[in-house]
mmCIF file of N, CA and C in Angstrom:
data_model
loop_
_atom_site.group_PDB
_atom_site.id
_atom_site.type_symbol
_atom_site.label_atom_id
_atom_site.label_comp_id
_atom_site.label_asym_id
_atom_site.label_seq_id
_atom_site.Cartn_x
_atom_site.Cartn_y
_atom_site.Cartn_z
ATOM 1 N N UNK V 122 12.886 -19.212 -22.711
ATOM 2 C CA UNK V 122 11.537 -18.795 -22.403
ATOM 3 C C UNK V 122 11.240 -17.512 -23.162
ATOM 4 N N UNK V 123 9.929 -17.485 -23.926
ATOM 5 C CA UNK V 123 9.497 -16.449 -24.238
ATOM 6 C C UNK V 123 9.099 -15.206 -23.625
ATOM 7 N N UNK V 124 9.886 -14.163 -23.637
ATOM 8 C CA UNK V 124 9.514 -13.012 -22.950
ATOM 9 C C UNK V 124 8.130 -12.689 -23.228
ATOM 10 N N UNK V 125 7.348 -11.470 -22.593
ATOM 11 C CA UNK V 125 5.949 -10.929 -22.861
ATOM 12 C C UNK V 125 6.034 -9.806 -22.258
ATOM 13 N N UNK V 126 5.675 -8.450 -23.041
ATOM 14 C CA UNK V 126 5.893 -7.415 -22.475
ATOM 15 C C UNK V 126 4.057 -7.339 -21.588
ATOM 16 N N UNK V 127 4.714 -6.732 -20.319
ATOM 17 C CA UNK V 127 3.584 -6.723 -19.502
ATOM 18 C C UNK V 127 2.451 -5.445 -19.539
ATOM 19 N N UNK V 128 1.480 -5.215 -19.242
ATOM 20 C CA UNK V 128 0.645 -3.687 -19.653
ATOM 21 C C UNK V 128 1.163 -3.400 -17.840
ATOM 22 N N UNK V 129 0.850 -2.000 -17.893
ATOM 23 C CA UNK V 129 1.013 -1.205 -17.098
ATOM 24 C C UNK V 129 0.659 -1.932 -15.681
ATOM 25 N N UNK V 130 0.716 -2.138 -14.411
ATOM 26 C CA UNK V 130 0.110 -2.521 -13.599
ATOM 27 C C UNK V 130 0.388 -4.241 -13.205
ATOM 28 N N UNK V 131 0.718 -4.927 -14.308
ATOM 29 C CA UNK V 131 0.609 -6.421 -14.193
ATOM 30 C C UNK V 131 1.464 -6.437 -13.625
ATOM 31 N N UNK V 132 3.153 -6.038 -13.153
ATOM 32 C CA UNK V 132 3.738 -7.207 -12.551
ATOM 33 C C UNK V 132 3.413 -6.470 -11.025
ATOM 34 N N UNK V 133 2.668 -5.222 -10.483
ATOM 35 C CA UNK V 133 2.654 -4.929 -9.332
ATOM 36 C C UNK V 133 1.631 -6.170 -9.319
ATOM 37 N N UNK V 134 0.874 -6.862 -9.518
ATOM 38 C CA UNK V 134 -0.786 -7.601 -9.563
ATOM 39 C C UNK V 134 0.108 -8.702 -9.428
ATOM 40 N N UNK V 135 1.036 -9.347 -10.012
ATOM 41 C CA UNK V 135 2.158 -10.697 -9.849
ATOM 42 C C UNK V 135 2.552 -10.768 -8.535
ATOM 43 N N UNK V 136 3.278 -9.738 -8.524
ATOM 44 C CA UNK V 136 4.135 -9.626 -6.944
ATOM 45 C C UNK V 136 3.269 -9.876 -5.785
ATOM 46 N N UNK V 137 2.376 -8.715 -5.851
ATOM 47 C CA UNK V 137 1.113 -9.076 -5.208
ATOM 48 C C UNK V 137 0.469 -10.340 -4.603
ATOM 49 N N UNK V 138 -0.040 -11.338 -5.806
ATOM 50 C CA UNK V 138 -0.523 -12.332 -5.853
ATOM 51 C C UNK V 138 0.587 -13.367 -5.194
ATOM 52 N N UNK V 139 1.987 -13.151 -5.368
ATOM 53 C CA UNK V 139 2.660 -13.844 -5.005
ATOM 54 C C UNK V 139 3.016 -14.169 -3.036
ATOM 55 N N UNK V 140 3.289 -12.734 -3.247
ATOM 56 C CA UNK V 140 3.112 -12.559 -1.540
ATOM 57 C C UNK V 140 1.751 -12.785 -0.512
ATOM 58 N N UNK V 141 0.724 -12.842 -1.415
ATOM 59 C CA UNK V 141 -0.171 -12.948 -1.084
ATOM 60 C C UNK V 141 -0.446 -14.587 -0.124
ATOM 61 N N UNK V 142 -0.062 -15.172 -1.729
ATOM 62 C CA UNK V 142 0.108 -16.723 -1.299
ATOM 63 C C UNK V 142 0.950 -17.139 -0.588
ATOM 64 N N UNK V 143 1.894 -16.713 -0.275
ATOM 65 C CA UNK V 143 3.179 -17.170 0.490
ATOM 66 C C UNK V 143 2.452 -17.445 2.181
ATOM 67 N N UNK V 144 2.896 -18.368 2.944
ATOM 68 C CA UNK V 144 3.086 -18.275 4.443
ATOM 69 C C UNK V 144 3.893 -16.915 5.390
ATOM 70 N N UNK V 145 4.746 -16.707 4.923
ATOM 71 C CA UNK V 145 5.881 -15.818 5.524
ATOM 72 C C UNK V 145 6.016 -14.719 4.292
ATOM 73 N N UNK V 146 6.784 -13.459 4.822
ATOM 74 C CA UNK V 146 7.198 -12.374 3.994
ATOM 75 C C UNK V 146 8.669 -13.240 2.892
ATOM 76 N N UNK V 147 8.517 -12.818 1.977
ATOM 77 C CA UNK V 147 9.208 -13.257 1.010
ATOM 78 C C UNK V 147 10.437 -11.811 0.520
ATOM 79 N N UNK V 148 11.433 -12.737 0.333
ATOM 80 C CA UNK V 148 12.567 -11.628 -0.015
ATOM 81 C C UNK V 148 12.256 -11.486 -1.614
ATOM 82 N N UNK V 149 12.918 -10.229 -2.015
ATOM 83 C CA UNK V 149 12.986 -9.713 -3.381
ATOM 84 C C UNK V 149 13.576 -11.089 -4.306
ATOM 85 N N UNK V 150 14.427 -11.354 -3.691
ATOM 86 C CA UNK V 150 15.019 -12.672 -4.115
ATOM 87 C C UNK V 150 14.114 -13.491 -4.656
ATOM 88 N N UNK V 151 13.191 -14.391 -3.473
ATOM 89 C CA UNK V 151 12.510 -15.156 -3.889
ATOM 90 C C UNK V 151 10.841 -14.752 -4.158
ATOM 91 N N UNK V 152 10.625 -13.383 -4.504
ATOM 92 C CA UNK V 152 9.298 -13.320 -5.212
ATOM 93 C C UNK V 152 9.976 -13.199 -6.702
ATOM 94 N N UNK V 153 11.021 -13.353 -7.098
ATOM 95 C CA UNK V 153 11.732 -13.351 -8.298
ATOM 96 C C UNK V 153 11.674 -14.671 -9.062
ATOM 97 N N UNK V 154 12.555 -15.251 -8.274
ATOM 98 C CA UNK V 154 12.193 -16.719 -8.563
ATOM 99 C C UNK V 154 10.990 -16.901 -8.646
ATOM 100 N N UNK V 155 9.745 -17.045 -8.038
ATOM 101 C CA UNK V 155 8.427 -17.150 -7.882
ATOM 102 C C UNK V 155 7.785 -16.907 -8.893
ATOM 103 N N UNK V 156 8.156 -15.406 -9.289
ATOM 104 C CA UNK V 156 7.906 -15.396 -11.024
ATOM 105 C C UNK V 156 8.016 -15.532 -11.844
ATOM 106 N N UNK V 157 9.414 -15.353 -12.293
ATOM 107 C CA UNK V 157 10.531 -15.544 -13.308
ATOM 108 C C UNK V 157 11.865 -15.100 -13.240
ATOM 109 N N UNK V 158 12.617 -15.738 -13.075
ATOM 110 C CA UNK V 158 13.780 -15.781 -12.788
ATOM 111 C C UNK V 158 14.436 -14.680 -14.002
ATOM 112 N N UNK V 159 13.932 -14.661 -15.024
ATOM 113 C CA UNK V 159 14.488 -13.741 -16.160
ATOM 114 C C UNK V 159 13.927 -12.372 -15.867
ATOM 115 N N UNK V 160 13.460 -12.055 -14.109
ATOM 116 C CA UNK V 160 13.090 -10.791 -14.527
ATOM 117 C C UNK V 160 14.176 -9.926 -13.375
ATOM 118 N N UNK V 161 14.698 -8.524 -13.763
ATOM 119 C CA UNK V 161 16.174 -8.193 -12.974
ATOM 120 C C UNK V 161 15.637 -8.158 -11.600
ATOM 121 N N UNK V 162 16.774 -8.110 -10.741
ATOM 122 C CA UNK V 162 16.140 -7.985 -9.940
ATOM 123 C C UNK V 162 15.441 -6.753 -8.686
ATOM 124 N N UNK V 163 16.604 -5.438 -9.625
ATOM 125 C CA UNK V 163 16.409 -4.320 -9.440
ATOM 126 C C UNK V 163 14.716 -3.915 -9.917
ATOM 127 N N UNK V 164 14.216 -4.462 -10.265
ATOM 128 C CA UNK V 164 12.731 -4.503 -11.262
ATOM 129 C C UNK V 164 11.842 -4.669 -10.127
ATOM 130 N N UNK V 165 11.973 -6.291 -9.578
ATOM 131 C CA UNK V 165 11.355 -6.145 -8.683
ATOM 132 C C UNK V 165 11.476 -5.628 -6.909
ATOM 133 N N UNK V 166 12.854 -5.033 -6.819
ATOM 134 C CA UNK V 166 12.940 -4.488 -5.622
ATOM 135 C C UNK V 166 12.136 -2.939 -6.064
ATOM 136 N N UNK V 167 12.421 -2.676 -7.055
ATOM 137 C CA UNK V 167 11.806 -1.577 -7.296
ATOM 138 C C UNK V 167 10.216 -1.384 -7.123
ATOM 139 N N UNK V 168 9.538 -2.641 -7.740
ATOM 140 C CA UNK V 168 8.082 -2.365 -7.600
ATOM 141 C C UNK V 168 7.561 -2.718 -5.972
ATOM 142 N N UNK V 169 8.320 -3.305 -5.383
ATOM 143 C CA UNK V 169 8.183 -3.584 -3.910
ATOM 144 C C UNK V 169 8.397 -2.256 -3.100
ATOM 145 N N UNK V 170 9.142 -1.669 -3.343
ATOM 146 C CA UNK V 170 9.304 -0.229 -2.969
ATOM 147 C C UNK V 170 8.154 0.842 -3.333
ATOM 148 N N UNK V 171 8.009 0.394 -4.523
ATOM 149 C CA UNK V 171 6.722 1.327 -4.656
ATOM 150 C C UNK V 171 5.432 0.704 -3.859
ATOM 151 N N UNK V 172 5.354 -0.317 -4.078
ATOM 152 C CA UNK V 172 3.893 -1.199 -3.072
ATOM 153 C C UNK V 172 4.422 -0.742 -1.591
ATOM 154 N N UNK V 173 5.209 -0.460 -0.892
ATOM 155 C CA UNK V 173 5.589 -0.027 0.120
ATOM 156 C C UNK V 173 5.179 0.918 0.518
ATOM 157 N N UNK V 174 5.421 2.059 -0.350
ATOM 158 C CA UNK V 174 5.208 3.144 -0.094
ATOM 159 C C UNK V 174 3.783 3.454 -0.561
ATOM 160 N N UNK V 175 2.867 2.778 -1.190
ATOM 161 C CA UNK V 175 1.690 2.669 -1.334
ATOM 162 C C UNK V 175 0.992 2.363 -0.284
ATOM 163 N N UNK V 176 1.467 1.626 0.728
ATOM 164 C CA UNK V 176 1.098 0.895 2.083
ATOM 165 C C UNK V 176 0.519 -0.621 1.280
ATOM 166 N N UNK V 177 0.545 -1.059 0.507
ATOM 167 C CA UNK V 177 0.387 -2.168 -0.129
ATOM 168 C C UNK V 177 0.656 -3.199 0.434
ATOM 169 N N UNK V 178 2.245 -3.212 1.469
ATOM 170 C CA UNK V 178 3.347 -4.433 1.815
ATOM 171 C C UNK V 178 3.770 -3.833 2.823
ATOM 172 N N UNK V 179 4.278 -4.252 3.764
ATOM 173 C CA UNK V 179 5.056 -4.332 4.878
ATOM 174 C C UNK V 179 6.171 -4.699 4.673
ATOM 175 N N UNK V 180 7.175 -4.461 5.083
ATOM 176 C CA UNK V 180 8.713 -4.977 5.047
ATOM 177 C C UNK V 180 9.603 -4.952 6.696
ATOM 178 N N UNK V 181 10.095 -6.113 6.470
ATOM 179 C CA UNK V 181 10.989 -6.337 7.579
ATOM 180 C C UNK V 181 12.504 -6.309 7.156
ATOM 181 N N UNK V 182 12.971 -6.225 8.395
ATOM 182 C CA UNK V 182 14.542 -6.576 7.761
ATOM 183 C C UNK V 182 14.747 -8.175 7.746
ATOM 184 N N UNK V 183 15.803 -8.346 6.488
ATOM 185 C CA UNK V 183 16.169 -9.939 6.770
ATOM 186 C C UNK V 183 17.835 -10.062 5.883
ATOM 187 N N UNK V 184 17.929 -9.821 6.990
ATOM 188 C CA UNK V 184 19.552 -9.562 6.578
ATOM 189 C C UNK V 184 20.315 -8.265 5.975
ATOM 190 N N UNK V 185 20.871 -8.352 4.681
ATOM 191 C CA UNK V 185 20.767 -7.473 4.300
ATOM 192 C C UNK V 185 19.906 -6.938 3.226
ATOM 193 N N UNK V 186 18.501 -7.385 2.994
ATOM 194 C CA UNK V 186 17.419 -6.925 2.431
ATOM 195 C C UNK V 186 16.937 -6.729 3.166
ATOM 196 N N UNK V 187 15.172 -7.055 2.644
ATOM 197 C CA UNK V 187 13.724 -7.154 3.212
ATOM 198 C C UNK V 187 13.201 -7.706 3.030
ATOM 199 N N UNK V 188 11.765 -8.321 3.893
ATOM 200 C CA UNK V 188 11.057 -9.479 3.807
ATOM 201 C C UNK V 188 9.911 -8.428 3.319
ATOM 202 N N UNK V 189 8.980 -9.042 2.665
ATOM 203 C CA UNK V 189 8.028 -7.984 2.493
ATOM 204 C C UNK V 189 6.851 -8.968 2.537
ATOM 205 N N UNK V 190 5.642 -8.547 2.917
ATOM 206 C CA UNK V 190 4.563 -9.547 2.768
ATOM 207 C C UNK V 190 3.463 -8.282 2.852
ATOM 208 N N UNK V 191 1.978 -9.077 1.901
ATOM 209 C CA UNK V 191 1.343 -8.017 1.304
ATOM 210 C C UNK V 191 0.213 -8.039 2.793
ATOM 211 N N UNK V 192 -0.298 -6.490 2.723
ATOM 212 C CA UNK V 192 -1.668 -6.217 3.285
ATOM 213 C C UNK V 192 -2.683 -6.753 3.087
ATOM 214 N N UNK V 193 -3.329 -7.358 4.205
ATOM 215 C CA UNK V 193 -4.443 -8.014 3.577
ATOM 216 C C UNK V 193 -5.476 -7.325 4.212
ATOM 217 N N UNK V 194 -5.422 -6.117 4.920
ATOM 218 C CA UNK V 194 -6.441 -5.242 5.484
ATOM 219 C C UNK V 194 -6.814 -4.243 4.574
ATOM 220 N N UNK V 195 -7.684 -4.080 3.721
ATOM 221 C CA UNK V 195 -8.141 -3.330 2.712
ATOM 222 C C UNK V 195 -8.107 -1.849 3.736
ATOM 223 N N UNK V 196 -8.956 -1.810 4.899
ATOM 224 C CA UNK V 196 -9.080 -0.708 5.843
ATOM 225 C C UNK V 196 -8.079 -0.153 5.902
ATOM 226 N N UNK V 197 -6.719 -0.924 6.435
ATOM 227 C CA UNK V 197 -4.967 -0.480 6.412
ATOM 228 C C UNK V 197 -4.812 0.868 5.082
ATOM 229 N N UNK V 198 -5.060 -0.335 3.678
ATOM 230 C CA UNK V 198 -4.293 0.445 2.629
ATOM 231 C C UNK V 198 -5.240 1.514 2.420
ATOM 232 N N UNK V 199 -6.149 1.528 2.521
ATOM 233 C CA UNK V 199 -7.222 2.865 2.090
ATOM 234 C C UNK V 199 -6.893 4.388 3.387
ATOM 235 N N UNK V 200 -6.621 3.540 4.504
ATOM 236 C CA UNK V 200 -6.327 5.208 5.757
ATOM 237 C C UNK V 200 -4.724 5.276 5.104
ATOM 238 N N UNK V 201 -3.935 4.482 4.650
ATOM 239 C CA UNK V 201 -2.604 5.116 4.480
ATOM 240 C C UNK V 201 -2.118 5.638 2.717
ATOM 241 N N UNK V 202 -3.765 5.517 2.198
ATOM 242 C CA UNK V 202 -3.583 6.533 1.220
ATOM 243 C C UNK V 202 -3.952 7.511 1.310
ATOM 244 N N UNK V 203 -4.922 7.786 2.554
ATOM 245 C CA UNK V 203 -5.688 8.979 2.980
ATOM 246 C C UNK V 203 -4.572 10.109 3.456
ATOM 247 N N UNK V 204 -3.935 9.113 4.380
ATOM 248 C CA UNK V 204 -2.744 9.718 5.190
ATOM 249 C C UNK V 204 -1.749 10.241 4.179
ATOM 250 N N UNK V 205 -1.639 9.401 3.051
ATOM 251 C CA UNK V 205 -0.344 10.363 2.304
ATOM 252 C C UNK V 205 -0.811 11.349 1.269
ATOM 253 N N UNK V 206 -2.009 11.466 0.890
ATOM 254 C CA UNK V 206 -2.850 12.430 0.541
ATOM 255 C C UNK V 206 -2.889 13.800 1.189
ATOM 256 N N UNK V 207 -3.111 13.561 2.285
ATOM 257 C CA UNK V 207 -2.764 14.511 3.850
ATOM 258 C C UNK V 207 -1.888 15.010 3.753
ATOM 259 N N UNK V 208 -0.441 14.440 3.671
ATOM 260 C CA UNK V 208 0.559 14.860 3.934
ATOM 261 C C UNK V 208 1.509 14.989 2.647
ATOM 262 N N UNK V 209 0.620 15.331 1.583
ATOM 263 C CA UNK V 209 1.172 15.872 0.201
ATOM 264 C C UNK V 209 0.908 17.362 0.675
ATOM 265 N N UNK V 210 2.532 18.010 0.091
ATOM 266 C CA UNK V 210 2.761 19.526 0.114
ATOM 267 C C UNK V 210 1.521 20.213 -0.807
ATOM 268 N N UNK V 211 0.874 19.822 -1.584
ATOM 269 C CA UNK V 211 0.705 20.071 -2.498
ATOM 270 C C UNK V 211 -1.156 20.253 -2.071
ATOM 271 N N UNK V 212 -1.640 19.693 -1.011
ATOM 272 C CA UNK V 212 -2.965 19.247 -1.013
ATOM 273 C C UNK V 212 -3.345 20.410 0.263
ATOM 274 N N UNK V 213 -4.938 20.891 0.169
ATOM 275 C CA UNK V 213 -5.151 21.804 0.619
ATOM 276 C C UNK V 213 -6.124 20.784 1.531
ATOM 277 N N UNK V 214 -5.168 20.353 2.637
ATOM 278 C CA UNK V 214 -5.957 19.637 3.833
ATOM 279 C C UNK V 214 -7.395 20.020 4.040
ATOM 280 N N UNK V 215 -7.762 21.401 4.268
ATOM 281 C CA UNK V 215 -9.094 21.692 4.703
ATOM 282 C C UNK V 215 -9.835 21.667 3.408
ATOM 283 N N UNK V 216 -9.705 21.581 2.115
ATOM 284 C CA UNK V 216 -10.999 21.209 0.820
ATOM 285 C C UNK V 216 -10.863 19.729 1.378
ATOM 286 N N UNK V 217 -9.971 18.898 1.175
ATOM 287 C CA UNK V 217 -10.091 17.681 0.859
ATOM 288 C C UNK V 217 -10.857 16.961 2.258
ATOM 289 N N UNK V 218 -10.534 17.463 3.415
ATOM 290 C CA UNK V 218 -11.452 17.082 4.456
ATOM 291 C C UNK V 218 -12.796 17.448 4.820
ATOM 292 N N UNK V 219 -12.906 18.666 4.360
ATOM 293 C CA UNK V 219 -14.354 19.292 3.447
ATOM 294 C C UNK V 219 -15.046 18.533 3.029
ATOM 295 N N UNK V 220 -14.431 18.216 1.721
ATOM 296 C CA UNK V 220 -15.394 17.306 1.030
ATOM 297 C C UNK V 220 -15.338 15.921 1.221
ATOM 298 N N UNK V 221 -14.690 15.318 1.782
ATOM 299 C CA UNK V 221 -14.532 14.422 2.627
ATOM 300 C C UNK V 221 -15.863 13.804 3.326
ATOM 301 N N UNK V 222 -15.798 15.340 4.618
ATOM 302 C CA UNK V 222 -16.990 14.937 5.344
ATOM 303 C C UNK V 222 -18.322 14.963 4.715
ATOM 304 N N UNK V 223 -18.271 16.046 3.703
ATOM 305 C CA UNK V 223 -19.403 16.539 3.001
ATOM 306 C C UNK V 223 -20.036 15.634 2.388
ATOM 307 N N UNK V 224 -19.046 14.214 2.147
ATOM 308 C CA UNK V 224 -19.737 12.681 1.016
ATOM 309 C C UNK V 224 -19.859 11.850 2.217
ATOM 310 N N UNK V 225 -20.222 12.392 3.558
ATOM 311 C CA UNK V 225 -20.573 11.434 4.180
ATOM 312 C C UNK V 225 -21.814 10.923 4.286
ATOM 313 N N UNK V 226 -22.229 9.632 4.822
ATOM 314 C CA UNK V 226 -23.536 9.308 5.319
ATOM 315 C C UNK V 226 -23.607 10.232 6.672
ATOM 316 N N UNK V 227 -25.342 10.457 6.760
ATOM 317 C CA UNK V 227 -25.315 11.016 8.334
ATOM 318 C C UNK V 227 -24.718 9.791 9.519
ATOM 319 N N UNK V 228 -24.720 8.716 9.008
ATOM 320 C CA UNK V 228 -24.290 7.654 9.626
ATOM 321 C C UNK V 228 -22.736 7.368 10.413
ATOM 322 N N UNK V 229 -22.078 7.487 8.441
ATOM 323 C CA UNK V 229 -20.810 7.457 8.816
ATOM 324 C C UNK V 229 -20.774 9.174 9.609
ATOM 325 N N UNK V 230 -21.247 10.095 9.316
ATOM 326 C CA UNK V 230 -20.465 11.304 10.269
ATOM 327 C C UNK V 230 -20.899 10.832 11.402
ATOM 328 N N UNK V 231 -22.033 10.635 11.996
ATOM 329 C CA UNK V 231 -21.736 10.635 13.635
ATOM 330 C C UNK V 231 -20.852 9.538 14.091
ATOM 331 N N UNK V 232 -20.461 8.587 13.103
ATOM 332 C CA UNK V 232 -19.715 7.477 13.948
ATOM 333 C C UNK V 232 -18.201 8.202 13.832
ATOM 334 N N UNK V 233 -17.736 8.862 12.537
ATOM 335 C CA UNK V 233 -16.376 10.092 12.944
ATOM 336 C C UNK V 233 -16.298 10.796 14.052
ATOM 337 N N UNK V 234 -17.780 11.353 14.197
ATOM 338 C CA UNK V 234 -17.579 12.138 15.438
ATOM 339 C C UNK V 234 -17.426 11.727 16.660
ATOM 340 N N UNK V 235 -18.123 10.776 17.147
ATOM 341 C CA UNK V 235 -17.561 9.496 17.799
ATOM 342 C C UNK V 235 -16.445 9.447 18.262
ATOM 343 N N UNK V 236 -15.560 9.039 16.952
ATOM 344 C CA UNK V 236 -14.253 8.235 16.911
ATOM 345 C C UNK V 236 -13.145 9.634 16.976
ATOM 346 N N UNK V 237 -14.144 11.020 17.017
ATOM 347 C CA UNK V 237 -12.702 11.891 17.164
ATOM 348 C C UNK V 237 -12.780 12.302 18.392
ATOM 349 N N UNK V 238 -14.183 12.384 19.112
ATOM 350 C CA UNK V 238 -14.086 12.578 20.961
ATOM 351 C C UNK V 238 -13.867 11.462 21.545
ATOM 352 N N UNK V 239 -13.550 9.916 21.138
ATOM 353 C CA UNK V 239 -12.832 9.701 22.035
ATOM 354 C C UNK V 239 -11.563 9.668 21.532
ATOM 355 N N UNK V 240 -11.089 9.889 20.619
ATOM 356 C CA UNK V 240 -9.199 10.204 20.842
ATOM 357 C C UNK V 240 -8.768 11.615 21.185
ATOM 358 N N UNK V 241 -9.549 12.655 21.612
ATOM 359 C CA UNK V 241 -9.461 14.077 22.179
ATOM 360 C C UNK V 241 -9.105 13.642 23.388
ATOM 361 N N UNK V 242 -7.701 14.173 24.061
ATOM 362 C CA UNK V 242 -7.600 14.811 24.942
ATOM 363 C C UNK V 242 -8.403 15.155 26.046
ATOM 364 N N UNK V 243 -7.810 14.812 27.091
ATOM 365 C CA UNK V 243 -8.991 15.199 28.757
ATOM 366 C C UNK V 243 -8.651 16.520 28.500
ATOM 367 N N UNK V 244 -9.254 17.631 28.679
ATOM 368 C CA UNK V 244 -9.331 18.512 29.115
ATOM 369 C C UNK V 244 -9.435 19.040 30.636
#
């Protein structure tokens, strides 16, 4: 089989697509097979790890791997990039929630505000 070097991004968009289609979470193993068997397999545990930690995929245990199967809640992956945004050393929580609120609709803010008195604490 003819190899093809991939551009940046394509085999996370493979894996993806693959798990996507599947019924059940699929092991590193067999989203390998699924694609191409000629690809290592450290390659794709690797990009599964990164979709992981993207909040991209979920992973279970299944033996001694992981099952991983993709997000299909767009809402999910967008608060758990928010969240690791947040919780970068590096990010000055109060600009970024600043401007945050500041690109809101008057809409979306009162429905935040909303949604932060009722998870407050009885007083």
């Amino acid at each position: 089989m003819e190899s093809r070097r991939r551009r940046h991004g394509d085999l996370e968009h493979e894996i993806l697509a693959a798990l996507a289609a599947a019924d059940a979470p699929l092991t590193p193993a067999t989203v390998r097979e699924r694609l191409d068997a000629g690809l290592a397999y450290n390659t794709v545990t690797t990009v599964l790890a990164r979709l992981h930690g993207k909040g991209r995929v979920t992973r279970h245990p299944a033996g001694r791997a992981y099952a991983y199967q993709a997000v299909r809640d767009r809402a999910q992956v967008t608060a758990h990039q928010m969240r690791r945004l947040l919780d970068d050393d590096d990010t000055d929580r109060s600009a970024v929630l600043t401007r945050f609120v500041g690109s809101l609709t008057p809409e979306d803010e009162a429905l935040l505000v909303t949604l932060l008195q009722r998870t407050e604490p009885d007083s």
